[in-house]
Short mmCIF file of C-alpha atoms in Angstrom, two decimals:
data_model
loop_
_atom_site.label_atom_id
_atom_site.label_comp_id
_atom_site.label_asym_id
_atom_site.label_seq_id
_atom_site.Cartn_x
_atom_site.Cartn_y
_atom_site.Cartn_z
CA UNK A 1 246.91 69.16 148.11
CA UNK A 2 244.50 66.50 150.11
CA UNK A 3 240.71 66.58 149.50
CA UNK A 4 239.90 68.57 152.07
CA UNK A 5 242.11 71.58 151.25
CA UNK A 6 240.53 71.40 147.55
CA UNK A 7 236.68 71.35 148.68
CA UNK A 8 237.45 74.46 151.11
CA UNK A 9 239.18 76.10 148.51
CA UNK A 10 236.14 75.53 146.18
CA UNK A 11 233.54 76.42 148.96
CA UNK A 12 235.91 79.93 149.49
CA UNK A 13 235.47 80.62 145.77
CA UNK A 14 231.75 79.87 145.19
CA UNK A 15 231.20 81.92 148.39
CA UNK A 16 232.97 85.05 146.94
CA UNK A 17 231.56 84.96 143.30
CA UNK A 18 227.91 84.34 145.32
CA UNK A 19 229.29 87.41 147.08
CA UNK A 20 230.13 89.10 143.74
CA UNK A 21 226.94 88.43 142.14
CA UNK A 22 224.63 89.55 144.94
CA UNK A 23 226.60 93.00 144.90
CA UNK A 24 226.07 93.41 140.98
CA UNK A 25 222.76 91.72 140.99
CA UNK A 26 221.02 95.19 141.76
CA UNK A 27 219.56 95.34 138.59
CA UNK A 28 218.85 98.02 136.38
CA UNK A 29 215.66 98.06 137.56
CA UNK A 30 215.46 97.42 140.99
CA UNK A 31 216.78 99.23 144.53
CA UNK A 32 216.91 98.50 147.39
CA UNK A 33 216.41 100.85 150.06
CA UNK A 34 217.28 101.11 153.80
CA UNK A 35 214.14 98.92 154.78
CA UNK A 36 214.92 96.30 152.54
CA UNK A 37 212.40 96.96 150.24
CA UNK A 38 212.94 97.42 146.35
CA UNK A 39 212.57 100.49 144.45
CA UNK A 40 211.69 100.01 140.67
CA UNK A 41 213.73 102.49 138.52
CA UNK A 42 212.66 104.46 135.71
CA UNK A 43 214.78 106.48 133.29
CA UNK A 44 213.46 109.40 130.80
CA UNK A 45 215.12 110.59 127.88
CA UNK A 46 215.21 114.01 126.37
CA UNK A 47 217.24 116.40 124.24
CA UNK A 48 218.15 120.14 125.44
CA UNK A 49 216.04 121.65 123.35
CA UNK A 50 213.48 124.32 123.66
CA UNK A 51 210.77 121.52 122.17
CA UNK A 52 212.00 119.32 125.13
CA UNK A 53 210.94 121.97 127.92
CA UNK A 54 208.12 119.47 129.20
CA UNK A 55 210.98 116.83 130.26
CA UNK A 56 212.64 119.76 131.64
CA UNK A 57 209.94 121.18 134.04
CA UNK A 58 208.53 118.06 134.77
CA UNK A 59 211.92 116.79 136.14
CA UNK A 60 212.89 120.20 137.85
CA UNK A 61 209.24 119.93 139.81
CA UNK A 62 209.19 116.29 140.07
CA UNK A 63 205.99 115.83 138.49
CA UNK A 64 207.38 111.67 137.16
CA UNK A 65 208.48 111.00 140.60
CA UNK A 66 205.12 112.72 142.20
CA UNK A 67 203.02 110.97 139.48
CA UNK A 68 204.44 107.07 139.83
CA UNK A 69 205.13 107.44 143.57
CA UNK A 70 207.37 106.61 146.25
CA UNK A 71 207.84 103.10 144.79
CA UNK A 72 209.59 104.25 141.87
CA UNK A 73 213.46 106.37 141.29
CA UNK A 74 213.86 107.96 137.76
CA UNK A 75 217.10 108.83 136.29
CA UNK A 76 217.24 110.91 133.40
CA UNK A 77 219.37 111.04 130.15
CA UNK A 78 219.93 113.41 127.46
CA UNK A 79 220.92 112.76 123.90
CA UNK A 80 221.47 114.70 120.79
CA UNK A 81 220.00 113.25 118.13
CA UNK A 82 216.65 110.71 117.72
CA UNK A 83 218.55 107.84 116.37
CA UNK A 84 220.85 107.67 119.80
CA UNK A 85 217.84 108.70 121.49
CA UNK A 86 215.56 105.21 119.65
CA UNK A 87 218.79 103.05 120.39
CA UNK A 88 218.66 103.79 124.03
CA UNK A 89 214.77 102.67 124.02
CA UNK A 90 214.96 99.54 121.59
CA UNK A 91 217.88 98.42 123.60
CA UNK A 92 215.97 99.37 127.48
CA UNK A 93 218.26 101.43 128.64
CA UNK A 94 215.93 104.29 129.17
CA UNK A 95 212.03 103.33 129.56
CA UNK A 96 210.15 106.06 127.30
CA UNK A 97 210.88 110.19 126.74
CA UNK A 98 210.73 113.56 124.10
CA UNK A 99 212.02 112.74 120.68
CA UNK A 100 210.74 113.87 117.58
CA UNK A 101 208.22 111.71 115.36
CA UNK A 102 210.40 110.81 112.53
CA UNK A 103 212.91 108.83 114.44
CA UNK A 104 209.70 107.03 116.23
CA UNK A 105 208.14 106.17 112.65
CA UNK A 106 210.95 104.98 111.18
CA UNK A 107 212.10 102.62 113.98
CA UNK A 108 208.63 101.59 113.84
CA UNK A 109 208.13 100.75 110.44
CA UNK A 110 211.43 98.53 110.63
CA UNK A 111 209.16 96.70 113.09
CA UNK A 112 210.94 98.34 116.47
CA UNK A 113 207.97 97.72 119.57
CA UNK A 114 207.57 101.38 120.10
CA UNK A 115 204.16 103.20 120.86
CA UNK A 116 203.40 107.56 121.08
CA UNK A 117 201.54 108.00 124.16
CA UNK A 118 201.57 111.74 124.38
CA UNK A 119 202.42 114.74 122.41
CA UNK A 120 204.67 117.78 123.44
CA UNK A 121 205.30 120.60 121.55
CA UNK A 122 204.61 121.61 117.61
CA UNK A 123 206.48 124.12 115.87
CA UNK A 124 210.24 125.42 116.33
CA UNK A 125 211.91 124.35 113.19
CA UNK A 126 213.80 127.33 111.57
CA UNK A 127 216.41 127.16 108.60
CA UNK A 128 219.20 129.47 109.43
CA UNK A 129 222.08 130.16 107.00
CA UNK A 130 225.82 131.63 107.96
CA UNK A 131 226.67 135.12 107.38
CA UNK A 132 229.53 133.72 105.63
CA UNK A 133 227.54 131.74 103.48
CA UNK A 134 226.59 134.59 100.68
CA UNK A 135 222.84 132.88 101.38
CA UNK A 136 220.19 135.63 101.15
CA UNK A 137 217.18 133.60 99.83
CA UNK A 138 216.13 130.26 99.01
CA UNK A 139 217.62 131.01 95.48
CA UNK A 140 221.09 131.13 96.91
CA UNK A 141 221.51 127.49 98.02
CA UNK A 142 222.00 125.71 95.59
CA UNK A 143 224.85 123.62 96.16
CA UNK A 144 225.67 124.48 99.54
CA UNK A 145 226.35 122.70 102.51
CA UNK A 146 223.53 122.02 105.15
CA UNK A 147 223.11 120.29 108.37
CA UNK A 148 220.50 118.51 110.74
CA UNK A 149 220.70 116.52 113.93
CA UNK A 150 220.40 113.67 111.51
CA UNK A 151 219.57 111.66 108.37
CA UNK A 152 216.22 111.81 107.96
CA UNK A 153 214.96 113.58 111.54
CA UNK A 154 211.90 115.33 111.83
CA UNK A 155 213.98 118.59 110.92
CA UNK A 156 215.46 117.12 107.75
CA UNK A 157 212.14 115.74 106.91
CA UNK A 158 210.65 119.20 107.05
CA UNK A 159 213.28 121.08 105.01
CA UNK A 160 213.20 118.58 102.66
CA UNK A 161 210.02 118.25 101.93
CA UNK A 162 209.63 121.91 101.77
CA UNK A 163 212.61 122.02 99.08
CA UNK A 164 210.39 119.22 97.58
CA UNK A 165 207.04 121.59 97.41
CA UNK A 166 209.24 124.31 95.46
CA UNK A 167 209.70 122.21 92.20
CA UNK A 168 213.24 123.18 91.48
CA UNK A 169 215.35 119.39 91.49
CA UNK A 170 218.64 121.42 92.24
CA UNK A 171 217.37 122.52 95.37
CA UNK A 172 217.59 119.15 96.66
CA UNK A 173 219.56 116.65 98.60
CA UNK A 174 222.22 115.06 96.15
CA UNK A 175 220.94 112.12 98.37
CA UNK A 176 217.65 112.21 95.88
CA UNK A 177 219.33 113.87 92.87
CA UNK A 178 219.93 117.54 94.13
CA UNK A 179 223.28 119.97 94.21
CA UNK A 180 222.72 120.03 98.29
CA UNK A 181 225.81 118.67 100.56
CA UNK A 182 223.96 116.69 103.51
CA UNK A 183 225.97 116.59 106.81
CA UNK A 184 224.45 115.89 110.65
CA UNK A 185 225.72 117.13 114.01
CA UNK A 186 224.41 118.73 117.53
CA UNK A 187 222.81 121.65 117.32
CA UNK A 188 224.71 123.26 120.18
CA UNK A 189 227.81 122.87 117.92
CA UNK A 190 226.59 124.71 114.98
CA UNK A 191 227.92 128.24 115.83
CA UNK A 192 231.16 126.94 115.39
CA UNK A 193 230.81 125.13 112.42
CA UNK A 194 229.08 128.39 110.77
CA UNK A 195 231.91 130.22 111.63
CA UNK A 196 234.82 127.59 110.45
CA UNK A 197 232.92 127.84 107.11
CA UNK A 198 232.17 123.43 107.42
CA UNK A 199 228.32 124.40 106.80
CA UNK A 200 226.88 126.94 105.15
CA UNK A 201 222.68 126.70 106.24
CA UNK A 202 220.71 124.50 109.08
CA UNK A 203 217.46 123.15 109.85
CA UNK A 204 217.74 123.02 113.60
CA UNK A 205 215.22 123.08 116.74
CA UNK A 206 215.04 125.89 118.87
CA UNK A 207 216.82 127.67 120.92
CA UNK A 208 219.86 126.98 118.18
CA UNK A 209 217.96 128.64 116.01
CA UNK A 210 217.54 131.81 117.46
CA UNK A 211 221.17 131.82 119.10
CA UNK A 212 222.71 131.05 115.52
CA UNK A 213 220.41 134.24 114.48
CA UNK A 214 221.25 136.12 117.74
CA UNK A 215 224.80 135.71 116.22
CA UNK A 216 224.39 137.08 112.45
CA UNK A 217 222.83 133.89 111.07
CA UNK A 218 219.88 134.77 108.52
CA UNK A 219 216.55 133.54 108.53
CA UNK A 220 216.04 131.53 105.46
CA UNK A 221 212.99 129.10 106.35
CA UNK A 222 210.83 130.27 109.16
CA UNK A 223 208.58 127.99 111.23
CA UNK A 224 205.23 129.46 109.54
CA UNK A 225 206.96 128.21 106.38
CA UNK A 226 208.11 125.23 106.57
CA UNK A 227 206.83 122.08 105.59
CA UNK A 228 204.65 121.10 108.87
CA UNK A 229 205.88 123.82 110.46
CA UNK A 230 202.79 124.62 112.92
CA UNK A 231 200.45 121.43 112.44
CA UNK A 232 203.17 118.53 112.98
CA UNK A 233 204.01 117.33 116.55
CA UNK A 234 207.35 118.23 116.64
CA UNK A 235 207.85 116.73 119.86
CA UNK A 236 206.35 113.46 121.02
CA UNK A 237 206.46 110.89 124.26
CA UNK A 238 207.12 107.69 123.34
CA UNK A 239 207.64 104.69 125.52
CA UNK A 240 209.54 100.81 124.86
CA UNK A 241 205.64 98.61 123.77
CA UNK A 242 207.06 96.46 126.21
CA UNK A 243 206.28 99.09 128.97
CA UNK A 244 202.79 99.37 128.05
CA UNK A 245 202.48 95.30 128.30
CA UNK A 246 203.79 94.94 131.41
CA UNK A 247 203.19 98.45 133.77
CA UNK A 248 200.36 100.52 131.77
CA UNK A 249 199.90 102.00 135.28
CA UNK A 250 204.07 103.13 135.00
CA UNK A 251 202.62 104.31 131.64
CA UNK A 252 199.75 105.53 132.85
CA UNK A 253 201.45 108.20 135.13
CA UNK A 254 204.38 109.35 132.76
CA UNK A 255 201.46 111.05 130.79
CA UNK A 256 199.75 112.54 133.74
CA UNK A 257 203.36 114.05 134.20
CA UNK A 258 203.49 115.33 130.58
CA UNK A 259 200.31 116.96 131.42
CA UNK A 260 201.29 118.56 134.35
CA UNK A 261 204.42 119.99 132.64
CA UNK A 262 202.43 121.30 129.78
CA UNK A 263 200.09 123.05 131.94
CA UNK A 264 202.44 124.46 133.64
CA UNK A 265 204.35 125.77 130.71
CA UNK A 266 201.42 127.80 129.68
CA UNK A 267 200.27 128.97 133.42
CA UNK A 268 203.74 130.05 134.36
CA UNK A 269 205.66 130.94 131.20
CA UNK A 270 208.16 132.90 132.77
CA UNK A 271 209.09 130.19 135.35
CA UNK A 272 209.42 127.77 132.58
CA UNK A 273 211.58 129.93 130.79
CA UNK A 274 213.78 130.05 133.92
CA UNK A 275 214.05 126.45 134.11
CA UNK A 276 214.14 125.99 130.48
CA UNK A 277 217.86 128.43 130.89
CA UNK A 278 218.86 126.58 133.83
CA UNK A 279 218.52 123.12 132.33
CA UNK A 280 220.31 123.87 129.01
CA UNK A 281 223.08 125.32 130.92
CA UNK A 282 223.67 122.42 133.08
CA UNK A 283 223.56 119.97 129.85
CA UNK A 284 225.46 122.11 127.05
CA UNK A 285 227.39 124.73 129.24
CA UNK A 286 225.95 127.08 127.55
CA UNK A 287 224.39 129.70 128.78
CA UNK A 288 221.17 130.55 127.00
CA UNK A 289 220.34 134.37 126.61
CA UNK A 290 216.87 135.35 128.33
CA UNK A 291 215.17 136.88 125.36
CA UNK A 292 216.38 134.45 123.14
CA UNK A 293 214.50 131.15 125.22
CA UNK A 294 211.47 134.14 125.28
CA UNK A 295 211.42 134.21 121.72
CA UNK A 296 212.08 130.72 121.06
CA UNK A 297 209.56 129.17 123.12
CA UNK A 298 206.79 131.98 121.18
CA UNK A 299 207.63 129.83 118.13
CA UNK A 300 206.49 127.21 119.98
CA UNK A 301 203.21 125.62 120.82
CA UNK A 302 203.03 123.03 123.87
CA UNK A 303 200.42 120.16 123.94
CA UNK A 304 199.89 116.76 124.43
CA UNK A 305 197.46 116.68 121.68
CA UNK A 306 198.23 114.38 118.87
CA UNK A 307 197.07 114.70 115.32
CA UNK A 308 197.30 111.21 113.69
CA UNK A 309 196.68 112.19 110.00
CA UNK A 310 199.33 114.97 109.77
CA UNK A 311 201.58 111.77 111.30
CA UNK A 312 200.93 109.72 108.40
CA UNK A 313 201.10 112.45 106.42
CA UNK A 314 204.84 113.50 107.49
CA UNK A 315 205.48 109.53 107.32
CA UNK A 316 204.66 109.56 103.55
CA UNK A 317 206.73 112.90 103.44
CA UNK A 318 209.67 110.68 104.74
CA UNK A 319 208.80 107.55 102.22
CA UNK A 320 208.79 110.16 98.86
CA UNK A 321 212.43 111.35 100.47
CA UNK A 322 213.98 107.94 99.93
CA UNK A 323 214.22 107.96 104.13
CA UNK A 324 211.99 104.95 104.17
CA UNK A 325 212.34 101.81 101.94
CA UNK A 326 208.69 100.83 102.12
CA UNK A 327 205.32 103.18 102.29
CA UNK A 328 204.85 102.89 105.57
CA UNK A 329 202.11 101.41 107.90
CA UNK A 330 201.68 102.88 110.99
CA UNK A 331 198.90 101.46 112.59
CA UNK A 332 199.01 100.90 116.29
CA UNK A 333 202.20 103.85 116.90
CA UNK A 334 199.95 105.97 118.13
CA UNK A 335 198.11 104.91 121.65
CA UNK A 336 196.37 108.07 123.02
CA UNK A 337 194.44 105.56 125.51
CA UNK A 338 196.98 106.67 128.54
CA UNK A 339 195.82 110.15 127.89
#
């Protein structure tokens, strides 16, 4: 092959990976529209949870894409658990969203660039135990089997620490000492692991709660009860630091949002509820009796407020569990400046 042949061979190739490139090189962030101009992209996280009905209206109303303008496209994601949840935000794959605080802290404390911006929703935490389970009272756990959406979430924090405040050692994790089996999963899944006999009790976020009771699950732990039950934000807003850096305006807006949605949630209850239904359906499949989300979300109490001592508090909760290998400092989590 002559030197010709080779340099329009290599000017062929170059021009089809410069092709190649160009096509991929819409980045995650950026796209472009029909005028040529470039649309930054946003993406929320939430869970489908009864806690997470903020995400939920403020997505079926567009209240992000009304708040950050025409400028910006969100995309949403859902997630199970906090620790999937606070890998999708170290890593930037979503921007900011509803998780509970424990995940938050303890990402933060490991020295993850994570900030609270806003709170959502306190309250909601129930312990249920199987009908199958011979589980009557508190009493009648010892060495049973229980379950969480994961080590060391806010909901295992909360039993826990509750088992903690009734000074029997049995009634414990055998994580710390205790005769109590420790296993996580998705809420949504719990019906049938009551029923295969896998777990015998739960601490677990509503609606799950009152569906696994709607099913002949037994209250155990109510919300009034448990440890934090009423005065922890149980849901919080939490963004990548890096956000807050760069676009505190981006920031800025994604709280006016989680206003919005809040204030709708009390205004319009009944509407929420609807969407609340509608939104759990399309992410589980499963559809969510009416007077079970009506119940649920009456256990619950919607606000953006954030109460930073009952944070620290919960954080040392988590620290006297074993969850957290240092006494925490969490200085500079919360930034309520957005608000």
């Amino acid at each position: 092959m002559d030197d010709t042949m080779k340099k329009w061979k290599l000017a062929f190739v170059l021009l089809f990976v410069m092709g190649v490139l160009t096509a991929c090189g819409m980045s995650t962030t950026t796209k472009s529209t029909g005028d040529g101009a470039k649309k930054e992209k946003i993406v929320i996280g939430y869970f489908p949870n009864i806690d997470h009905v903020p995400a939920m209206v403020a997505r079926e109303k567009g209240y992000y894409e009304q708040a950050l303008g025409e400028n910006f496209d969100i995309e949403y994601r859902t997630f199970p658990d906090g620790g999937t949840f606070m890998t999708a935000l170290k890593s930037g794959d979503i921007d900011g969203g509803l998780v509970g605080p424990a995940p938050v802290m303890n990402n933060f404390a490991s020295g993850a660039d994570v900030k609270i911006v806003s709170g959502a929703s306190s309250g909601g935490t129930v312990v249920v135990a199987s009908a199958n389970s011979g589980i009557t009272n508190l009493e009648d756990i010892e060495g049973k089997t229980f379950i969480t959406p994961g080590i060391g979430c806010t909901h295992d924090v909360q039993f826990e620490t509750y088992l903690q405040q009734q000074g029997n050692d049995k009634l414990t994790s055998s994580r710390i000492g205790g005769s109590l089996q420790h296993v996580t999963g998705n809420p949504a899944q719990y019906q049938g692991m009551f029923e295969t006999g896998k777990v015998d009790l739960a601490a677990v976020p509503e609606p799950w709660a009152s569906i696994l009771a709607q099913n002949g699950a037994k209250v155990i732990v109510s919300t009034d009860e448990i440890a934090y039950g009423n005065t922890l934000p149980n849901t919080v807003f939490v963004v990548n630091g890096s956000l807050i850096k760069e676009k505190k305006e981006v920031v800025k807006a994604l709280v006016q949002a989680q206003q919005q949605a809040v204030d709708f949630i009390k205004s319009q209850p009944d509407e929420a509820q609807k969407i609340a239904i509608q939104s759990i359906k399309d992410l589980t499949k499963q559809e969510v009796d009416e007077d079970i989300v009506k119940q649920a979300m009456a256990r619950i109490t919607y606000t953006t407020e954030i109460n930073e001592n009952v944070i620290k508090e919960f954080a040392q909760s988590s620290f006297e569990l074993d969850f957290l290998k240092e006494n925490p400092k969490l200085d500079g989590l919360v930034d309520l400046s957005f608000q």
